[in-house]
């Protein structure tokens, strides 16, 4: 059984704050790590797919880093806005079974105006 | 069109009913997925279709029966469900050949309640 852990479970920040959260995953048999953003009543939206140790990816104010040797990824949001409020999910693929993603429980971010 | 659509948005059914969930995408993706998500839990993979053939069945009970009639459509037929099957059912699609490194595009889900 693969364990994908996300912390914290939930987070409240003020508008303008920068924040980050963590995804940890098995460091063996790494193939890919996905980050998704999921707003209530909408579809989960892919943010990043990360495959190489040391990868850093950026989309606007959101960025992510990857450490496959120690099995963690950080997601950073700079200058949080209320519209960033969502659940951020990470998902791990070990390559052992094509297409199968194992998801963490997510971090629920609430940005207060 | 980068959208995955799912119908219905909500479904309430009794334990003796037969119903179907539908999913559609027009991105040319040849891999399609069903996930189940219960409250406060992560989405769990149920089935994967690749080139309209069932590729992965995660030991899902036979009261859930998937079908992929063509490359754009994915159905999930439901029969004799239990109240514990109440959950959000998500459909997703992706390109084939990217082997887990490919972005999966999700629909908004069907909220199923079994009475």
PDB file of C-alpha atoms in Angstrom:
ATOM      1  CA  UNK A   1       0.000   0.000   0.000  1.00  0.00           C
ATOM      2  CA  UNK A   2       1.446   3.353  -1.049  1.00  0.00           C
ATOM      3  CA  UNK A   3       1.262   6.159   1.486  1.00  0.00           C
ATOM      4  CA  UNK A   4       0.932   9.702   0.231  1.00  0.00           C
ATOM      5  CA  UNK A   5       0.718  12.188   3.085  1.00  0.00           C
ATOM      6  CA  UNK A   6      -0.120  15.867   2.895  1.00  0.00           C
ATOM      7  CA  UNK A   7       0.303  18.463   5.587  1.00  0.00           C
ATOM      8  CA  UNK A   8      -1.203  20.477   6.978  1.00  0.00           C
ATOM      9  CA  UNK A   9      -4.727  19.130   6.583  1.00  0.00           C
ATOM     10  CA  UNK A  10      -6.100  22.676   6.498  1.00  0.00           C
ATOM     11  CA  UNK A  11      -4.720  26.162   6.527  1.00  0.00           C
ATOM     12  CA  UNK A  12      -6.200  29.642   6.991  1.00  0.00           C
ATOM     13  CA  UNK A  13      -4.188  32.619   5.768  1.00  0.00           C
ATOM     14  CA  UNK A  14      -4.831  36.301   5.189  1.00  0.00           C
ATOM     15  CA  UNK A  15      -4.925  37.797   1.722  1.00  0.00           C
ATOM     16  CA  UNK A  16      -1.401  38.726   0.693  1.00  0.00           C
ATOM     17  CA  UNK A  17       0.286  36.072   2.836  1.00  0.00           C
ATOM     18  CA  UNK A  18       2.602  33.581   1.219  1.00  0.00           C
ATOM     19  CA  UNK A  19       2.136  29.977   2.192  1.00  0.00           C
ATOM     20  CA  UNK A  20       3.387  26.489   1.499  1.00  0.00           C
ATOM     21  CA  UNK A  21       2.400  22.925   2.120  1.00  0.00           C
ATOM     22  CA  UNK A  22       3.951  19.519   1.837  1.00  0.00           C
ATOM     23  CA  UNK A  23       3.364  16.237   0.079  1.00  0.00           C
ATOM     24  CA  UNK A  24       5.407  13.204   1.112  1.00  0.00           C
ATOM     25  CA  UNK A  25       5.514   9.990  -0.855  1.00  0.00           C
ATOM     26  CA  UNK A  26       7.555   6.773  -1.101  1.00  0.00           C
ATOM     27  CA  UNK A  27      11.087   7.556  -2.309  1.00  0.00           C
ATOM     28  CA  UNK A  28      11.478   4.209  -4.059  1.00  0.00           C
ATOM     29  CA  UNK A  29      10.014   3.457  -7.490  1.00  0.00           C
ATOM     30  CA  UNK A  30       9.321   7.115  -8.176  1.00  0.00           C
ATOM     31  CA  UNK A  31       7.824   7.882 -11.566  1.00  0.00           C
ATOM     32  CA  UNK A  32       5.837  11.108 -11.286  1.00  0.00           C
ATOM     33  CA  UNK A  33       4.211  13.469  -8.799  1.00  0.00           C
ATOM     34  CA  UNK A  34       1.099  15.435  -9.709  1.00  0.00           C
ATOM     35  CA  UNK A  35      -0.381  18.506  -8.020  1.00  0.00           C
ATOM     36  CA  UNK A  36      -4.066  19.341  -8.455  1.00  0.00           C
ATOM     37  CA  UNK A  37      -6.171  22.270  -7.334  1.00  0.00           C
ATOM     38  CA  UNK A  38      -9.798  21.469  -6.492  1.00  0.00           C
ATOM     39  CA  UNK A  39     -12.379  24.142  -5.838  1.00  0.00           C
ATOM     40  CA  UNK A  40     -15.691  23.116  -4.316  1.00  0.00           C
ATOM     41  CA  UNK A  41     -18.266  21.974  -6.890  1.00  0.00           C
ATOM     42  CA  UNK A  42     -15.704  22.169  -9.721  1.00  0.00           C
ATOM     43  CA  UNK A  43     -13.383  19.701 -11.438  1.00  0.00           C
ATOM     44  CA  UNK A  44      -9.919  19.044 -10.006  1.00  0.00           C
ATOM     45  CA  UNK A  45      -7.507  21.057 -12.143  1.00  0.00           C
ATOM     46  CA  UNK A  46      -3.972  19.864 -12.855  1.00  0.00           C
ATOM     47  CA  UNK A  47      -1.292  22.321 -11.717  1.00  0.00           C
ATOM     48  CA  UNK A  48       1.960  20.446 -12.242  1.00  0.00           C
ATOM     49  CA  UNK A  49       3.329  17.058 -13.227  1.00  0.00           C
ATOM     50  CA  UNK A  50       6.839  16.635 -11.865  1.00  0.00           C
ATOM     51  CA  UNK A  51       9.173  13.859 -12.867  1.00  0.00           C
ATOM     52  CA  UNK A  52      12.804  14.781 -12.148  1.00  0.00           C
ATOM     53  CA  UNK A  53      14.567  15.168  -8.824  1.00  0.00           C
ATOM     54  CA  UNK A  54      15.194  18.857  -8.231  1.00  0.00           C
ATOM     55  CA  UNK A  55      12.384  19.912 -10.582  1.00  0.00           C
ATOM     56  CA  UNK A  56      10.939  23.331  -9.918  1.00  0.00           C
ATOM     57  CA  UNK A  57       7.789  24.385 -11.733  1.00  0.00           C
ATOM     58  CA  UNK A  58       5.911  27.654 -11.681  1.00  0.00           C
ATOM     59  CA  UNK A  59       2.486  28.835 -12.810  1.00  0.00           C
ATOM     60  CA  UNK A  60       1.790  32.451 -11.938  1.00  0.00           C
ATOM     61  CA  UNK A  61       2.021  32.838  -8.149  1.00  0.00           C
ATOM     62  CA  UNK A  62       2.103  29.074  -7.561  1.00  0.00           C
ATOM     63  CA  UNK A  63       5.284  27.049  -7.680  1.00  0.00           C
ATOM     64  CA  UNK A  64       6.365  23.552  -6.676  1.00  0.00           C
ATOM     65  CA  UNK A  65       9.597  21.741  -5.931  1.00  0.00           C
ATOM     66  CA  UNK A  66      10.416  18.065  -5.959  1.00  0.00           C
ATOM     67  CA  UNK A  67      12.861  15.932  -3.990  1.00  0.00           C
ATOM     68  CA  UNK A  68      12.568  12.314  -5.089  1.00  0.00           C
ATOM     69  CA  UNK A  69      15.504  11.090  -2.990  1.00  0.00           C
ATOM     70  CA  UNK A  70      13.811  12.020   0.272  1.00  0.00           C
ATOM     71  CA  UNK A  71      10.267  11.699  -1.029  1.00  0.00           C
ATOM     72  CA  UNK A  72       8.704  15.124  -0.701  1.00  0.00           C
ATOM     73  CA  UNK A  73       7.313  17.981  -2.738  1.00  0.00           C
ATOM     74  CA  UNK A  74       6.450  21.504  -1.623  1.00  0.00           C
ATOM     75  CA  UNK A  75       3.757  23.700  -3.124  1.00  0.00           C
ATOM     76  CA  UNK A  76       4.211  27.453  -2.608  1.00  0.00           C
ATOM     77  CA  UNK A  77       1.658  30.205  -3.117  1.00  0.00           C
ATOM     78  CA  UNK A  78       3.003  33.750  -3.137  1.00  0.00           C
ATOM     79  CA  UNK A  79       0.700  36.607  -2.148  1.00  0.00           C
ATOM     80  CA  UNK A  80      -2.404  34.446  -1.556  1.00  0.00           C
ATOM     81  CA  UNK A  81      -5.702  35.722  -2.920  1.00  0.00           C
ATOM     82  CA  UNK A  82      -9.241  34.653  -1.897  1.00  0.00           C
ATOM     83  CA  UNK A  83      -9.608  32.897  -5.258  1.00  0.00           C
ATOM     84  CA  UNK A  84      -6.730  30.590  -4.262  1.00  0.00           C
ATOM     85  CA  UNK A  85      -9.056  29.031  -1.677  1.00  0.00           C
ATOM     86  CA  UNK A  86      -9.326  25.373  -2.645  1.00  0.00           C
ATOM     87  CA  UNK A  87      -8.138  21.908  -1.743  1.00  0.00           C
ATOM     88  CA  UNK A  88      -4.667  21.147  -3.084  1.00  0.00           C
ATOM     89  CA  UNK A  89      -4.124  17.466  -3.807  1.00  0.00           C
ATOM     90  CA  UNK A  90      -0.929  15.685  -4.648  1.00  0.00           C
ATOM     91  CA  UNK A  91      -0.864  12.309  -6.388  1.00  0.00           C
ATOM     92  CA  UNK A  92       1.988   9.843  -6.793  1.00  0.00           C
ATOM     93  CA  UNK A  93       2.655   7.432  -9.619  1.00  0.00           C
ATOM     94  CA  UNK A  94       5.128   4.620  -9.019  1.00  0.00           C
ATOM     95  CA  UNK A  95       5.240   3.478 -12.619  1.00  0.00           C
ATOM     96  CA  UNK A  96       4.444  -0.037 -11.477  1.00  0.00           C
ATOM     97  CA  UNK A  97       0.951   0.289 -12.823  1.00  0.00           C
ATOM     98  CA  UNK A  98       0.530   2.604 -15.768  1.00  0.00           C
ATOM     99  CA  UNK A  99      -1.894   5.453 -15.185  1.00  0.00           C
ATOM    100  CA  UNK A 100      -2.571   4.657 -11.523  1.00  0.00           C
ATOM    101  CA  UNK A 101      -2.357   7.721  -9.292  1.00  0.00           C
ATOM    102  CA  UNK A 102      -2.395   7.419  -5.499  1.00  0.00           C
ATOM    103  CA  UNK A 103      -3.762  10.614  -3.997  1.00  0.00           C
ATOM    104  CA  UNK A 104      -3.105  12.286  -0.686  1.00  0.00           C
ATOM    105  CA  UNK A 105      -6.036  13.596   1.354  1.00  0.00           C
ATOM    106  CA  UNK A 106      -5.287  17.163   0.356  1.00  0.00           C
ATOM    107  CA  UNK A 107      -4.630  20.479   2.070  1.00  0.00           C
ATOM    108  CA  UNK A 108      -7.675  22.748   2.355  1.00  0.00           C
ATOM    109  CA  UNK A 109      -6.538  26.340   1.951  1.00  0.00           C
ATOM    110  CA  UNK A 110      -8.803  29.221   2.966  1.00  0.00           C
ATOM    111  CA  UNK A 111      -7.637  32.743   2.134  1.00  0.00           C
ATOM    112  CA  UNK A 112      -9.463  35.411   4.106  1.00  0.00           C
ATOM    113  CA  UNK A 113      -9.918  38.825   2.483  1.00  0.00           C
TER     114      UNK A 113
ATOM    115  CA  UNK B   1     -12.291  21.708 -25.811  1.00  0.00           C
ATOM    116  CA  UNK B   2     -10.451  20.708 -22.635  1.00  0.00           C
ATOM    117  CA  UNK B   3     -13.521  19.738 -20.690  1.00  0.00           C
ATOM    118  CA  UNK B   4     -14.658  16.446 -19.241  1.00  0.00           C
ATOM    119  CA  UNK B   5     -18.403  16.433 -18.653  1.00  0.00           C
ATOM    120  CA  UNK B   6     -20.317  14.157 -16.324  1.00  0.00           C
ATOM    121  CA  UNK B   7     -24.031  13.521 -15.980  1.00  0.00           C
ATOM    122  CA  UNK B   8     -25.990  13.604 -13.840  1.00  0.00           C
ATOM    123  CA  UNK B   9     -24.531  16.031 -11.282  1.00  0.00           C
ATOM    124  CA  UNK B  10     -26.544  14.417  -8.500  1.00  0.00           C
ATOM    125  CA  UNK B  11     -28.211  11.020  -8.280  1.00  0.00           C
ATOM    126  CA  UNK B  12     -30.322   9.478  -5.551  1.00  0.00           C
ATOM    127  CA  UNK B  13     -31.166   5.814  -5.935  1.00  0.00           C
ATOM    128  CA  UNK B  14     -32.577   2.940  -3.952  1.00  0.00           C
ATOM    129  CA  UNK B  15     -30.744  -0.290  -3.367  1.00  0.00           C
ATOM    130  CA  UNK B  16     -32.817  -2.129  -5.968  1.00  0.00           C
ATOM    131  CA  UNK B  17     -32.494   0.489  -8.711  1.00  0.00           C
ATOM    132  CA  UNK B  18     -30.367   0.317 -11.836  1.00  0.00           C
ATOM    133  CA  UNK B  19     -28.801   3.584 -12.957  1.00  0.00           C
ATOM    134  CA  UNK B  20     -25.873   4.764 -15.053  1.00  0.00           C
ATOM    135  CA  UNK B  21     -23.309   7.530 -14.750  1.00  0.00           C
ATOM    136  CA  UNK B  22     -22.005   9.071 -17.944  1.00  0.00           C
ATOM    137  CA  UNK B  23     -18.746  10.774 -18.817  1.00  0.00           C
ATOM    138  CA  UNK B  24     -17.696  12.408 -22.078  1.00  0.00           C
ATOM    139  CA  UNK B  25     -14.536  14.058 -23.414  1.00  0.00           C
ATOM    140  CA  UNK B  26     -13.576  15.383 -26.847  1.00  0.00           C
ATOM    141  CA  UNK B  27      -9.855  15.889 -26.330  1.00  0.00           C
ATOM    142  CA  UNK B  28      -8.902  12.760 -28.237  1.00  0.00           C
ATOM    143  CA  UNK B  29      -7.737  11.061 -25.050  1.00  0.00           C
ATOM    144  CA  UNK B  30      -7.657   7.285 -25.273  1.00  0.00           C
ATOM    145  CA  UNK B  31      -7.337   6.615 -21.522  1.00  0.00           C
ATOM    146  CA  UNK B  32     -10.365   7.151 -19.297  1.00  0.00           C
ATOM    147  CA  UNK B  33     -10.791   6.602 -15.578  1.00  0.00           C
ATOM    148  CA  UNK B  34     -13.388   6.222 -12.842  1.00  0.00           C
ATOM    149  CA  UNK B  35     -12.531   7.341  -9.323  1.00  0.00           C
ATOM    150  CA  UNK B  36     -14.587   7.188  -6.127  1.00  0.00           C
ATOM    151  CA  UNK B  37     -14.203   9.787  -3.419  1.00  0.00           C
ATOM    152  CA  UNK B  38     -15.787   9.614   0.014  1.00  0.00           C
ATOM    153  CA  UNK B  39     -15.880  12.575   2.370  1.00  0.00           C
ATOM    154  CA  UNK B  40     -12.519  13.529   3.885  1.00  0.00           C
ATOM    155  CA  UNK B  41     -10.770  10.788   1.902  1.00  0.00           C
ATOM    156  CA  UNK B  42      -8.613  10.985  -1.222  1.00  0.00           C
ATOM    157  CA  UNK B  43     -10.001   9.950  -4.623  1.00  0.00           C
ATOM    158  CA  UNK B  44      -9.533   6.205  -5.148  1.00  0.00           C
ATOM    159  CA  UNK B  45      -9.070   4.673  -8.566  1.00  0.00           C
ATOM    160  CA  UNK B  46     -11.769   2.190  -9.602  1.00  0.00           C
ATOM    161  CA  UNK B  47     -11.239   1.478 -13.319  1.00  0.00           C
ATOM    162  CA  UNK B  48      -8.989   2.495 -16.196  1.00  0.00           C
ATOM    163  CA  UNK B  49      -9.809   2.067 -19.877  1.00  0.00           C
ATOM    164  CA  UNK B  50      -7.087   2.271 -22.492  1.00  0.00           C
ATOM    165  CA  UNK B  51      -8.099   2.293 -26.160  1.00  0.00           C
ATOM    166  CA  UNK B  52     -11.636   1.378 -25.088  1.00  0.00           C
ATOM    167  CA  UNK B  53     -10.430  -1.796 -23.340  1.00  0.00           C
ATOM    168  CA  UNK B  54     -10.524  -2.312 -19.586  1.00  0.00           C
ATOM    169  CA  UNK B  55      -6.934  -1.979 -18.413  1.00  0.00           C
ATOM    170  CA  UNK B  56      -7.245  -1.765 -14.624  1.00  0.00           C
ATOM    171  CA  UNK B  57      -9.994  -2.951 -12.269  1.00  0.00           C
ATOM    172  CA  UNK B  58      -9.057  -2.175  -8.695  1.00  0.00           C
ATOM    173  CA  UNK B  59     -11.022  -5.124  -7.299  1.00  0.00           C
ATOM    174  CA  UNK B  60     -14.262  -3.191  -7.548  1.00  0.00           C
ATOM    175  CA  UNK B  61     -17.460  -5.116  -6.623  1.00  0.00           C
ATOM    176  CA  UNK B  62     -19.462  -6.352  -9.595  1.00  0.00           C
ATOM    177  CA  UNK B  63     -22.402  -4.110  -8.702  1.00  0.00           C
ATOM    178  CA  UNK B  64     -20.318  -1.457 -10.501  1.00  0.00           C
ATOM    179  CA  UNK B  65     -20.024  -2.229 -14.205  1.00  0.00           C
ATOM    180  CA  UNK B  66     -17.972   0.074 -16.441  1.00  0.00           C
ATOM    181  CA  UNK B  67     -18.421   0.407 -20.164  1.00  0.00           C
ATOM    182  CA  UNK B  68     -16.493   2.350 -22.807  1.00  0.00           C
ATOM    183  CA  UNK B  69     -18.676   2.327 -25.947  1.00  0.00           C
ATOM    184  CA  UNK B  70     -16.321   4.589 -27.911  1.00  0.00           C
ATOM    185  CA  UNK B  71     -13.248   6.744 -27.471  1.00  0.00           C
ATOM    186  CA  UNK B  72     -15.225   9.731 -26.154  1.00  0.00           C
ATOM    187  CA  UNK B  73     -17.645   8.064 -23.758  1.00  0.00           C
ATOM    188  CA  UNK B  74     -17.329   6.225 -20.486  1.00  0.00           C
ATOM    189  CA  UNK B  75     -20.255   4.835 -18.527  1.00  0.00           C
ATOM    190  CA  UNK B  76     -20.561   3.357 -15.071  1.00  0.00           C
ATOM    191  CA  UNK B  77     -23.598   1.107 -14.642  1.00  0.00           C
ATOM    192  CA  UNK B  78     -24.877   0.734 -11.106  1.00  0.00           C
ATOM    193  CA  UNK B  79     -27.035  -2.075  -9.791  1.00  0.00           C
ATOM    194  CA  UNK B  80     -27.957  -3.255  -6.304  1.00  0.00           C
ATOM    195  CA  UNK B  81     -25.778  -0.671  -4.615  1.00  0.00           C
ATOM    196  CA  UNK B  82     -25.375  -0.348  -0.866  1.00  0.00           C
ATOM    197  CA  UNK B  83     -25.688   2.828   1.216  1.00  0.00           C
ATOM    198  CA  UNK B  84     -21.898   2.745   1.765  1.00  0.00           C
ATOM    199  CA  UNK B  85     -21.469   3.260  -1.994  1.00  0.00           C
ATOM    200  CA  UNK B  86     -22.707   6.816  -1.547  1.00  0.00           C
ATOM    201  CA  UNK B  87     -19.826   9.016  -2.693  1.00  0.00           C
ATOM    202  CA  UNK B  88     -18.612  11.437  -5.345  1.00  0.00           C
ATOM    203  CA  UNK B  89     -17.762   9.582  -8.567  1.00  0.00           C
ATOM    204  CA  UNK B  90     -15.153  11.320 -10.693  1.00  0.00           C
ATOM    205  CA  UNK B  91     -14.307  10.630 -14.302  1.00  0.00           C
ATOM    206  CA  UNK B  92     -10.960  11.572 -15.828  1.00  0.00           C
ATOM    207  CA  UNK B  93      -9.147  11.216 -19.135  1.00  0.00           C
ATOM    208  CA  UNK B  94      -5.573  11.441 -20.348  1.00  0.00           C
ATOM    209  CA  UNK B  95      -3.359  10.710 -23.295  1.00  0.00           C
ATOM    210  CA  UNK B  96      -2.106   7.146 -23.624  1.00  0.00           C
ATOM    211  CA  UNK B  97       1.605   6.455 -23.654  1.00  0.00           C
ATOM    212  CA  UNK B  98       2.576   8.996 -21.006  1.00  0.00           C
ATOM    213  CA  UNK B  99       2.453   6.237 -18.384  1.00  0.00           C
ATOM    214  CA  UNK B 100       1.452   8.137 -15.283  1.00  0.00           C
ATOM    215  CA  UNK B 101       3.404  11.236 -16.232  1.00  0.00           C
ATOM    216  CA  UNK B 102       0.507  12.550 -18.216  1.00  0.00           C
ATOM    217  CA  UNK B 103      -1.899  15.096 -16.898  1.00  0.00           C
ATOM    218  CA  UNK B 104      -5.318  13.693 -16.091  1.00  0.00           C
ATOM    219  CA  UNK B 105      -8.289  15.917 -16.861  1.00  0.00           C
ATOM    220  CA  UNK B 106     -11.161  15.507 -14.434  1.00  0.00           C
ATOM    221  CA  UNK B 107     -14.897  16.053 -14.674  1.00  0.00           C
ATOM    222  CA  UNK B 108     -16.810  17.734 -11.844  1.00  0.00           C
ATOM    223  CA  UNK B 109     -18.169  14.430 -10.567  1.00  0.00           C
ATOM    224  CA  UNK B 110     -21.546  12.863  -9.862  1.00  0.00           C
ATOM    225  CA  UNK B 111     -22.697  12.993  -6.244  1.00  0.00           C
ATOM    226  CA  UNK B 112     -24.395   9.643  -5.622  1.00  0.00           C
ATOM    227  CA  UNK B 113     -26.643   8.903  -2.662  1.00  0.00           C
ATOM    228  CA  UNK B 114     -27.887   5.347  -2.118  1.00  0.00           C
ATOM    229  CA  UNK B 115     -30.895   5.047   0.172  1.00  0.00           C
TER     230      UNK B 115
END
